[in-house]
């Protein structure tokens, strides 16, 4: 989904210079441009049936790059597909494989709404424009190209590296579930590095603020709450009324604040973020990292929409539907309440809390989809050190901030299968460049080259001892 970067861009900059060499060509960058151009040209949104074509195209690139047929798997899943490619190592490290995750699908884009054709890669003013350039076709391209480059260089990893691309991350994630269920023998690994989350935040002047690593996701679930009523003629109103009852219930949800929660990860997040934030916000971050029960710190953090979700569970009304005619008493009124549940709290416990808060047994509640509940991935030293070396090679000294995503990426399905997952994209963006899922999606050209360098360093480093 790659959507957290802008919310993580903190107010103050540490003033590091931006990486001067980031837009210089790197080996295989022409190949990467060709792959990205071809991928953007395929409208891999739901319903267009193009993901299997993209998977087949990539499979052919791997074949041409010298990967043996038995290590390339295009896996049809409904009308989409997943792709698994194993880069066999010599096993000398004795370590289990590392999986590399990205997705081949995109959120659809309507050409008539865009300034340029969303399905043609266009370079203009130092940017690459096209649907998916940020989310997530650059990540997919970087991982693919890095495999091709390492193979061409004759590199033999000391553990296996496994590309595991999904084909419907933006919608059902059915292909992601297939990767960790039916096809687990192909993808089983010590941990996953995900190109679809994390990355660097740049200030408006291009200086770097921080690098952000995704290590957890909140549980995403929506509940539909419904009040029904016999209704009747609106000229004869009664005290009972589905719309009023629903409105009262919603007002109670609005007023309710879930208890503050913290974890090793969120305390580390606030501790690392505190020096970069100014005034009361910075003080509250530092205080919360030290004492997550501090009432002042909780209230201050919760007054900032970009941080409220990191302090606990949130539930908010997002949709409303009621009545059937302007001159009739409503026979039903329903609302959707969307929750982002803090890891460890649980969807059932959250629903029970909502029911208690509302206190109206006449309301029926329906979870709109089964939630995927996952624990935070621990902050592993091996991943941290490799990431730090790669990030600091490009941006010396920049602070690396672990964070919890408000949900969700393919990482949650790996985590739910017991495989730790870390979102570590190499893309560095200004808040003003964040157009994932939106109109005129664009990738700074510097990030195209930077992301290729980033993954080349990461994949070599994670597999050479
Ligand atoms: Zn994505």
Short mmCIF file of C-alpha atoms and ligand atoms in Angstrom, two decimals:
data_model
loop_
_atom_site.label_atom_id
_atom_site.label_comp_id
_atom_site.label_asym_id
_atom_site.label_seq_id
_atom_site.Cartn_x
_atom_site.Cartn_y
_atom_site.Cartn_z
CA UNK A 1 0.00 0.00 0.00
CA UNK A 2 2.92 2.27 0.63
CA UNK A 3 0.91 5.01 2.22
CA UNK A 4 2.57 5.85 5.50
CA UNK A 5 5.46 7.92 4.35
CA UNK A 6 3.66 11.23 4.26
CA UNK A 7 2.15 10.75 7.68
CA UNK A 8 5.58 10.07 9.06
CA UNK A 9 7.16 13.20 7.68
CA UNK A 10 7.88 15.10 10.82
CA UNK A 11 7.71 18.82 11.15
CA UNK A 12 11.36 19.45 11.71
CA UNK A 13 14.29 18.41 9.57
CA UNK A 14 17.65 17.29 10.87
CA UNK A 15 19.24 19.07 7.97
CA UNK A 16 21.24 16.28 6.38
CA UNK A 17 22.21 17.00 2.81
CA UNK A 18 20.35 14.93 0.24
CA UNK A 19 22.33 12.18 -1.46
CA UNK A 20 24.16 13.95 -4.25
CA UNK A 21 24.90 10.90 -6.34
CA UNK A 22 21.41 9.42 -6.19
CA UNK A 23 20.46 10.27 -9.76
CA UNK A 24 23.57 8.84 -11.35
CA UNK A 25 23.04 5.78 -13.48
CA UNK A 26 23.73 2.45 -11.86
CA UNK A 27 24.42 -0.87 -13.61
CA UNK A 28 21.25 -2.43 -15.02
CA UNK A 29 19.30 0.82 -14.69
CA UNK A 30 18.41 0.65 -18.40
CA UNK A 31 17.04 -2.84 -17.85
CA UNK A 32 15.11 -1.58 -14.82
CA UNK A 33 13.62 1.26 -16.87
CA UNK A 34 12.51 -1.24 -19.52
CA UNK A 35 10.88 -3.46 -16.90
CA UNK A 36 9.16 -0.54 -15.17
CA UNK A 37 7.93 0.81 -18.53
CA UNK A 38 6.54 -2.59 -19.54
CA UNK A 39 4.91 -3.10 -16.12
CA UNK A 40 3.26 0.34 -16.06
CA UNK A 41 1.97 -0.37 -19.59
CA UNK A 42 -0.02 -3.33 -18.27
CA UNK A 43 -3.19 -2.19 -16.49
CA UNK A 44 -2.95 -4.66 -13.62
CA UNK A 45 -5.95 -3.33 -11.72
CA UNK A 46 -8.63 -5.72 -10.50
CA UNK A 47 -10.97 -6.90 -13.26
CA UNK A 48 -8.61 -6.32 -16.17
CA UNK A 49 -7.00 -9.77 -16.07
CA UNK A 50 -3.50 -8.45 -16.74
CA UNK A 51 -1.59 -9.66 -13.67
CA UNK A 52 -0.93 -13.14 -15.19
CA UNK A 53 0.52 -11.39 -18.27
CA UNK A 54 2.84 -9.31 -16.11
CA UNK A 55 3.87 -12.43 -14.15
CA UNK A 56 4.58 -14.26 -17.45
CA UNK A 57 6.63 -11.32 -18.74
CA UNK A 58 8.73 -11.21 -15.56
CA UNK A 59 9.14 -15.00 -15.62
CA UNK A 60 10.55 -14.71 -19.14
CA UNK A 61 13.00 -12.02 -17.97
CA UNK A 62 14.21 -14.36 -15.23
CA UNK A 63 14.60 -17.20 -17.75
CA UNK A 64 16.61 -14.96 -20.06
CA UNK A 65 18.65 -13.87 -17.05
CA UNK A 66 19.77 -17.44 -16.42
CA UNK A 67 17.38 -18.61 -13.70
CA UNK A 68 16.48 -22.28 -14.25
CA UNK A 69 12.90 -23.19 -15.12
CA UNK A 70 12.41 -25.20 -11.93
CA UNK A 71 13.06 -22.09 -9.82
CA UNK A 72 10.48 -19.89 -11.60
CA UNK A 73 6.83 -20.36 -10.64
CA UNK A 74 3.90 -18.44 -12.11
CA UNK A 75 1.05 -19.42 -9.81
CA UNK A 76 -2.49 -18.73 -11.08
CA UNK A 77 -4.88 -17.66 -8.30
CA UNK A 78 -8.41 -16.99 -9.61
CA UNK A 79 -8.05 -14.36 -12.33
CA UNK A 80 -4.82 -13.04 -10.86
CA UNK A 81 -1.45 -14.70 -10.20
CA UNK A 82 1.52 -14.80 -7.89
CA UNK A 83 5.14 -15.18 -8.94
CA UNK A 84 7.88 -16.98 -7.02
CA UNK A 85 11.51 -17.06 -8.13
CA UNK A 86 14.21 -18.72 -6.09
CA UNK A 87 17.81 -17.51 -6.30
CA UNK A 88 19.66 -20.56 -5.09
CA UNK A 89 22.59 -20.00 -2.79
CA UNK A 90 25.38 -22.41 -1.88
CA UNK A 91 23.91 -22.86 1.61
CA UNK A 92 27.27 -22.09 3.23
CA UNK A 93 25.77 -19.65 5.74
CA UNK A 94 23.57 -22.40 7.17
CA UNK A 95 20.80 -19.80 7.30
CA UNK A 96 17.22 -20.18 6.10
CA UNK A 97 16.06 -18.26 3.01
CA UNK A 98 14.93 -14.65 2.95
CA UNK A 99 11.76 -13.81 1.02
CA UNK A 100 11.30 -10.56 -0.89
CA UNK A 101 7.81 -9.22 -1.23
CA UNK A 102 6.18 -6.79 -3.66
CA UNK A 103 2.89 -6.73 -5.53
CA UNK A 104 2.18 -6.69 -9.26
CA UNK A 105 -1.35 -5.24 -9.13
CA UNK A 106 -2.33 -1.58 -8.87
CA UNK A 107 -5.32 0.47 -7.80
CA UNK A 108 -7.14 1.31 -11.04
CA UNK A 109 -6.71 4.71 -12.69
CA UNK A 110 -9.12 6.39 -15.10
CA UNK A 111 -7.15 7.80 -18.05
CA UNK A 112 -9.69 10.62 -18.55
CA UNK A 113 -8.95 11.95 -15.05
CA UNK A 114 -5.17 12.00 -15.40
CA UNK A 115 -3.05 14.70 -16.98
CA UNK A 116 -0.99 12.02 -18.77
CA UNK A 117 -1.88 8.46 -19.77
CA UNK A 118 -1.57 6.51 -16.47
CA UNK A 119 -0.54 3.37 -18.36
CA UNK A 120 2.39 4.89 -20.21
CA UNK A 121 5.59 5.57 -18.30
CA UNK A 122 6.40 9.24 -18.87
CA UNK A 123 9.55 11.01 -17.74
CA UNK A 124 9.08 14.71 -17.11
CA UNK A 125 10.63 17.36 -14.83
CA UNK A 126 12.75 14.85 -12.90
CA UNK A 127 9.85 12.49 -12.26
CA UNK A 128 8.53 9.24 -13.68
CA UNK A 129 4.73 9.39 -14.03
CA UNK A 130 2.40 6.38 -14.29
CA UNK A 131 0.02 4.25 -12.25
CA UNK A 132 2.03 2.05 -9.93
CA UNK A 133 5.40 3.80 -10.16
CA UNK A 134 5.27 4.29 -6.39
CA UNK A 135 2.90 1.54 -5.41
CA UNK A 136 4.43 -0.90 -6.03
CA UNK A 137 5.89 -1.41 -9.50
CA UNK A 138 9.18 0.30 -8.62
CA UNK A 139 9.69 -2.10 -5.71
CA UNK A 140 8.79 -5.02 -7.97
CA UNK A 141 11.18 -3.70 -10.64
CA UNK A 142 14.05 -3.17 -8.19
CA UNK A 143 13.82 -6.68 -6.78
CA UNK A 144 13.57 -8.22 -10.26
CA UNK A 145 16.44 -6.16 -11.64
CA UNK A 146 18.64 -6.85 -8.63
CA UNK A 147 18.20 -10.61 -9.14
CA UNK A 148 19.14 -10.20 -12.83
CA UNK A 149 22.14 -8.01 -12.00
CA UNK A 150 23.48 -10.30 -9.27
CA UNK A 151 23.06 -13.34 -11.55
CA UNK A 152 24.89 -11.56 -14.38
CA UNK A 153 27.71 -10.72 -11.99
CA UNK A 154 28.02 -14.41 -11.11
CA UNK A 155 27.09 -13.74 -7.51
CA UNK A 156 26.32 -16.83 -5.43
CA UNK A 157 24.41 -16.03 -2.23
CA UNK A 158 25.22 -17.99 0.92
CA UNK A 159 21.50 -18.52 1.59
CA UNK A 160 18.55 -18.71 -0.81
CA UNK A 161 16.74 -15.52 -1.77
CA UNK A 162 13.10 -15.86 -2.80
CA UNK A 163 11.04 -13.37 -4.76
CA UNK A 164 7.39 -13.71 -3.72
CA UNK A 165 5.20 -11.28 -5.69
CA UNK A 166 1.48 -11.14 -5.06
CA UNK A 167 -1.18 -10.20 -7.61
CA UNK A 168 -4.03 -8.66 -5.62
CA UNK A 169 -2.52 -6.78 -2.67
CA UNK A 170 -4.77 -3.79 -3.29
CA UNK A 171 -7.98 -5.83 -3.12
CA UNK A 172 -8.46 -9.32 -1.67
CA UNK A 173 -4.87 -10.44 -0.97
CA UNK A 174 -6.01 -13.93 -1.98
CA UNK A 175 -2.78 -14.50 -3.90
CA UNK A 176 -0.78 -13.43 -0.84
CA UNK A 177 -2.67 -15.96 1.26
CA UNK A 178 -1.92 -18.60 -1.41
CA UNK A 179 1.80 -17.75 -1.16
CA UNK A 180 1.84 -18.61 2.55
CA UNK A 181 -0.63 -21.51 2.42
CA UNK A 182 -0.75 -23.74 -0.71
CA UNK A 183 2.69 -22.59 -1.81
CA UNK A 184 4.43 -22.32 1.56
CA UNK A 185 7.06 -24.91 0.49
CA UNK A 186 8.14 -22.35 -2.14
CA UNK A 187 8.14 -19.31 0.15
CA UNK A 188 9.01 -20.62 3.60
CA UNK A 189 11.76 -18.41 4.94
CA UNK A 190 13.33 -16.91 8.02
CA UNK A 191 11.79 -13.49 7.38
CA UNK A 192 10.39 -11.29 4.62
CA UNK A 193 11.70 -7.98 3.34
CA UNK A 194 8.79 -6.06 1.85
CA UNK A 195 9.33 -3.43 -0.87
CA UNK A 196 5.77 -2.14 -0.41
CA UNK A 197 6.27 -0.30 2.89
CA UNK A 198 8.86 1.79 4.65
CA UNK A 199 11.19 4.29 3.03
CA UNK A 200 12.68 7.71 3.56
CA UNK A 201 10.98 11.00 4.32
CA UNK A 202 12.39 14.15 2.74
CA UNK A 203 11.74 17.74 3.77
CA UNK A 204 10.36 20.20 1.18
CA UNK A 205 13.93 21.36 0.45
CA UNK A 206 15.02 17.79 -0.33
CA UNK A 207 17.02 17.25 2.86
CA UNK A 208 16.40 13.95 4.58
CA UNK A 209 14.24 13.78 7.72
CA UNK A 210 14.24 10.09 8.60
CA UNK A 211 14.13 6.56 7.28
CA UNK A 212 11.10 4.53 8.34
CA UNK A 213 10.94 0.75 8.70
CA UNK A 214 7.58 -0.99 8.92
CA UNK A 215 7.63 -3.81 11.49
CA UNK A 216 3.97 -4.18 12.44
CA UNK A 217 0.49 -3.57 11.14
CA UNK A 218 -2.69 -2.86 13.02
CA UNK A 219 -5.63 -5.17 12.51
CA UNK A 220 -8.06 -3.72 10.00
CA UNK A 221 -11.75 -4.48 10.39
CA UNK A 222 -15.04 -2.75 9.63
CA UNK A 223 -18.32 -3.41 11.44
CA UNK A 224 -21.72 -2.66 9.98
CA UNK A 225 -24.12 -1.68 12.76
CA UNK A 226 -27.84 -1.71 11.98
CA UNK A 227 -30.99 -0.55 13.75
CA UNK A 228 -34.30 -1.83 12.37
CA UNK A 229 -37.80 -0.52 13.05
CA UNK A 230 -41.35 -1.30 11.83
CA UNK A 231 -41.40 2.17 10.28
CA UNK A 232 -44.68 3.77 9.24
CA UNK A 233 -46.03 7.03 7.83
CA UNK A 234 -43.95 10.10 8.58
CA UNK A 235 -47.08 12.07 9.44
CA UNK A 236 -47.37 9.88 12.57
CA UNK A 237 -43.95 9.95 14.21
CA UNK A 238 -43.30 7.83 17.30
CA UNK A 239 -40.56 7.98 19.90
CA UNK A 240 -38.75 4.95 18.45
CA UNK A 241 -36.92 5.77 15.24
CA UNK A 242 -34.10 3.87 13.59
CA UNK A 243 -32.23 7.00 12.52
CA UNK A 244 -32.31 8.64 15.95
CA UNK A 245 -31.25 5.41 17.67
CA UNK A 246 -28.35 4.96 15.28
CA UNK A 247 -27.34 8.60 15.68
CA UNK A 248 -27.28 8.25 19.47
CA UNK A 249 -25.12 5.14 19.18
CA UNK A 250 -22.69 6.92 16.85
CA UNK A 251 -22.41 9.89 19.19
CA UNK A 252 -21.33 7.53 21.97
CA UNK A 253 -18.68 5.97 19.71
CA UNK A 254 -17.47 9.46 18.81
CA UNK A 255 -17.00 10.34 22.48
CA UNK A 256 -15.26 7.11 23.43
CA UNK A 257 -11.46 6.89 23.51
CA UNK A 258 -9.88 3.45 23.55
CA UNK A 259 -7.27 2.97 26.29
CA UNK A 260 -3.71 3.91 25.39
CA UNK A 261 -1.48 0.97 24.43
CA UNK A 262 2.20 0.66 23.67
CA UNK A 263 4.70 -1.94 22.54
CA UNK A 264 8.49 -2.24 22.19
CA UNK A 265 8.00 -1.05 18.61
CA UNK A 266 5.81 1.99 19.29
CA UNK A 267 8.00 3.13 22.19
CA UNK A 268 11.05 2.84 19.89
CA UNK A 269 9.12 4.79 17.25
CA UNK A 270 8.33 7.67 19.60
CA UNK A 271 11.80 7.66 21.11
CA UNK A 272 13.43 7.96 17.67
CA UNK A 273 10.86 10.51 16.47
CA UNK A 274 11.02 12.80 19.51
CA UNK A 275 14.26 14.65 18.63
CA UNK A 276 12.87 15.44 15.17
CA UNK A 277 9.60 16.94 16.38
CA UNK A 278 9.38 20.37 17.92
CA UNK A 279 7.56 21.81 20.94
CA UNK A 280 4.94 19.90 22.88
CA UNK A 281 4.74 17.14 20.28
CA UNK A 282 8.42 16.29 20.71
CA UNK A 283 8.09 16.41 24.50
CA UNK A 284 5.04 14.15 24.40
CA UNK A 285 6.83 11.62 22.18
CA UNK A 286 9.80 11.46 24.57
CA UNK A 287 7.54 11.25 27.61
CA UNK A 288 5.34 8.52 26.10
CA UNK A 289 8.44 6.46 25.13
CA UNK A 290 9.50 6.59 28.76
CA UNK A 291 6.07 6.26 30.39
CA UNK A 292 3.24 5.20 28.09
CA UNK A 293 0.69 5.80 30.87
CA UNK A 294 1.42 9.53 31.09
CA UNK A 295 -1.93 11.24 30.60
CA UNK A 296 -0.57 14.53 29.28
CA UNK A 297 1.60 12.77 26.69
CA UNK A 298 -1.29 10.57 25.54
CA UNK A 299 -3.61 13.56 25.15
CA UNK A 300 -1.00 15.57 23.26
CA UNK A 301 -0.16 12.71 20.86
CA UNK A 302 -3.86 12.04 20.30
CA UNK A 303 -4.44 15.63 19.28
CA UNK A 304 -2.37 14.86 16.16
CA UNK A 305 -4.28 12.67 13.65
CA UNK A 306 -1.01 11.24 12.30
CA UNK A 307 -0.04 9.85 15.72
CA UNK A 308 -3.35 8.93 17.36
CA UNK A 309 -3.28 5.49 15.73
CA UNK A 310 0.12 4.68 17.22
CA UNK A 311 -1.22 5.18 20.76
CA UNK A 312 -3.93 2.52 20.62
CA UNK A 313 -7.01 1.19 18.86
CA UNK A 314 -9.16 3.60 16.89
CA UNK A 315 -12.71 3.12 15.55
CA UNK A 316 -14.47 5.73 13.48
CA UNK A 317 -17.75 6.01 11.58
CA UNK A 318 -17.11 6.06 7.84
CA UNK A 319 -20.43 5.30 6.06
CA UNK A 320 -24.13 5.80 6.65
CA UNK A 321 -27.30 4.44 5.06
CA UNK A 322 -30.86 4.95 6.29
CA UNK A 323 -34.47 5.27 5.29
CA UNK A 324 -36.25 4.51 2.02
CA UNK A 325 -38.53 7.51 1.35
CA UNK A 326 -38.67 11.09 2.50
CA UNK A 327 -42.24 10.64 3.79
CA UNK A 328 -41.75 7.32 5.58
CA UNK A 329 -40.39 6.46 9.02
CA UNK A 330 -37.10 4.62 8.49
CA UNK A 331 -37.30 0.82 8.61
CA UNK A 332 -33.58 0.57 8.96
CA UNK A 333 -30.51 2.68 9.58
CA UNK A 334 -26.97 1.39 9.36
CA UNK A 335 -23.47 2.74 9.66
CA UNK A 336 -20.02 1.39 8.99
CA UNK A 337 -17.48 1.78 11.76
CA UNK A 338 -13.89 1.19 10.66
CA UNK A 339 -11.43 0.01 13.30
CA UNK A 340 -7.63 -0.14 13.35
CA UNK A 341 -6.89 -2.45 16.23
CA UNK A 342 -3.65 -2.31 18.18
CA UNK A 343 -1.73 -5.63 17.93
CA UNK A 344 -2.70 -7.90 20.80
CA UNK A 345 -6.11 -6.35 21.54
CA UNK A 346 -8.19 -8.54 19.24
CA UNK A 347 -11.16 -7.93 16.97
CA UNK A 348 -13.65 -9.70 19.21
CA UNK A 349 -12.63 -7.71 22.28
CA UNK A 350 -12.90 -4.51 20.25
CA UNK A 351 -16.41 -5.39 19.09
CA UNK A 352 -17.42 -6.13 22.69
CA UNK A 353 -16.06 -2.74 23.76
CA UNK A 354 -18.10 -1.02 21.04
CA UNK A 355 -21.25 -2.88 22.14
CA UNK A 356 -20.66 -1.84 25.77
CA UNK A 357 -20.05 1.78 24.78
CA UNK A 358 -23.25 1.91 22.74
CA UNK A 359 -25.32 -0.04 25.28
CA UNK A 360 -28.20 -0.82 22.92
CA UNK A 361 -28.98 -4.51 22.47
CA UNK A 362 -31.37 -3.77 19.61
CA UNK A 363 -28.42 -2.90 17.38
CA UNK A 364 -27.03 -5.73 15.28
CA UNK A 365 -23.32 -5.80 14.44
CA UNK A 366 -21.76 -7.49 11.41
CA UNK A 367 -18.03 -7.77 10.82
CA UNK A 368 -17.69 -6.99 7.11
CA UNK A 369 -14.68 -9.28 6.57
CA UNK A 370 -12.64 -11.69 8.66
CA UNK A 371 -9.72 -9.80 10.14
CA UNK A 372 -6.09 -10.90 9.88
CA UNK A 373 -4.64 -10.45 13.35
CA UNK A 374 -0.87 -10.33 13.64
CA UNK A 375 1.75 -9.60 16.25
CA UNK A 376 4.47 -7.01 15.68
CA UNK A 377 7.68 -8.42 14.21
CA UNK A 378 10.57 -8.13 16.70
CA UNK A 379 13.32 -5.64 15.86
CA UNK A 380 15.95 -8.15 14.70
CA UNK A 381 19.62 -7.11 14.80
CA UNK A 382 20.49 -8.81 11.49
CA UNK A 383 17.81 -6.94 9.54
CA UNK A 384 18.50 -3.70 11.37
CA UNK A 385 22.26 -3.79 10.65
CA UNK A 386 21.83 -4.58 6.95
CA UNK A 387 19.23 -1.85 6.60
CA UNK A 388 21.36 0.66 8.48
CA UNK A 389 24.37 0.00 6.24
CA UNK A 390 22.32 0.45 3.05
CA UNK A 391 20.47 3.56 4.23
CA UNK A 392 23.59 5.19 5.67
CA UNK A 393 25.56 4.49 2.48
CA UNK A 394 23.17 6.86 0.74
CA UNK A 395 22.19 9.16 3.62
CA UNK A 396 24.92 9.08 6.29
CA UNK A 397 23.70 9.38 9.86
CA UNK A 398 19.97 9.53 9.13
CA UNK A 399 17.79 8.23 11.97
CA UNK A 400 16.04 4.93 11.28
CA UNK A 401 12.58 4.86 12.83
CA UNK A 402 10.65 1.61 13.22
CA UNK A 403 6.90 2.05 12.88
CA UNK A 404 3.54 0.32 13.00
CA UNK A 405 1.41 0.64 9.87
CA UNK A 406 -2.24 1.42 10.34
CA UNK A 407 -2.88 -1.50 7.91
CA UNK A 408 -2.27 -3.22 5.63
CA UNK A 409 0.23 -4.77 3.28
CA UNK A 410 1.15 -8.29 2.19
CA UNK A 411 3.35 -8.30 5.30
CA UNK A 412 0.36 -9.14 7.48
CA UNK A 413 -0.23 -12.46 5.72
CA UNK A 414 3.42 -13.43 6.12
CA UNK A 415 3.26 -12.42 9.78
CA UNK A 416 0.09 -14.40 10.30
CA UNK A 417 1.89 -17.43 8.81
CA UNK A 418 4.64 -16.96 11.40
CA UNK A 419 7.15 -15.28 9.05
CA UNK A 420 8.39 -11.94 10.38
CA UNK A 421 8.09 -9.10 7.91
CA UNK A 422 9.89 -5.77 7.51
CA UNK A 423 8.87 -3.00 5.13
CA UNK A 424 12.10 -1.46 3.85
CA UNK A 425 11.51 0.31 0.53
CA UNK A 426 14.48 2.32 -0.77
CA UNK A 427 12.29 5.16 -2.02
CA UNK A 428 12.81 8.58 -0.43
CA UNK A 429 9.95 11.03 -0.91
CA UNK A 430 8.77 14.48 0.03
CA UNK A 431 5.27 14.62 1.49
CA UNK A 432 4.28 16.60 -1.61
CA UNK A 433 5.26 13.64 -3.85
CA UNK A 434 2.91 11.18 -2.18
CA UNK A 435 0.30 10.28 -4.82
CA UNK A 436 0.00 6.51 -4.32
CA UNK A 437 -3.56 5.36 -5.14
CA UNK A 438 -4.31 8.91 -6.35
CA UNK A 439 -4.11 10.95 -9.51
CA UNK A 440 -0.85 11.61 -11.37
CA UNK A 441 1.19 9.12 -9.31
CA UNK A 442 4.88 9.95 -9.69
CA UNK A 443 8.30 8.75 -8.61
CA UNK A 444 11.26 11.13 -8.35
CA UNK A 445 13.91 9.98 -10.83
CA UNK A 446 16.47 10.13 -8.00
CA UNK A 447 14.41 7.52 -6.15
CA UNK A 448 14.37 5.26 -9.21
CA UNK A 449 18.18 5.03 -9.10
CA UNK A 450 18.30 5.15 -5.31
CA UNK A 451 15.88 2.25 -4.91
CA UNK A 452 17.95 0.09 -7.28
CA UNK A 453 21.11 0.83 -5.28
CA UNK A 454 19.30 0.22 -2.00
CA UNK A 455 18.08 -3.27 -2.93
CA UNK A 456 21.40 -4.25 -4.50
CA UNK A 457 23.17 -3.46 -1.21
CA UNK A 458 20.48 -5.14 0.89
CA UNK A 459 20.26 -8.39 -1.08
CA UNK A 460 24.04 -8.84 -1.19
CA UNK A 461 24.50 -7.95 2.46
CA UNK A 462 21.74 -10.20 3.76
CA UNK A 463 23.08 -13.23 1.87
CA UNK A 464 26.87 -13.03 2.06
CA UNK A 465 27.68 -14.41 5.49
ZN1 LIG B 1 1.17 -1.26 -2.25
#
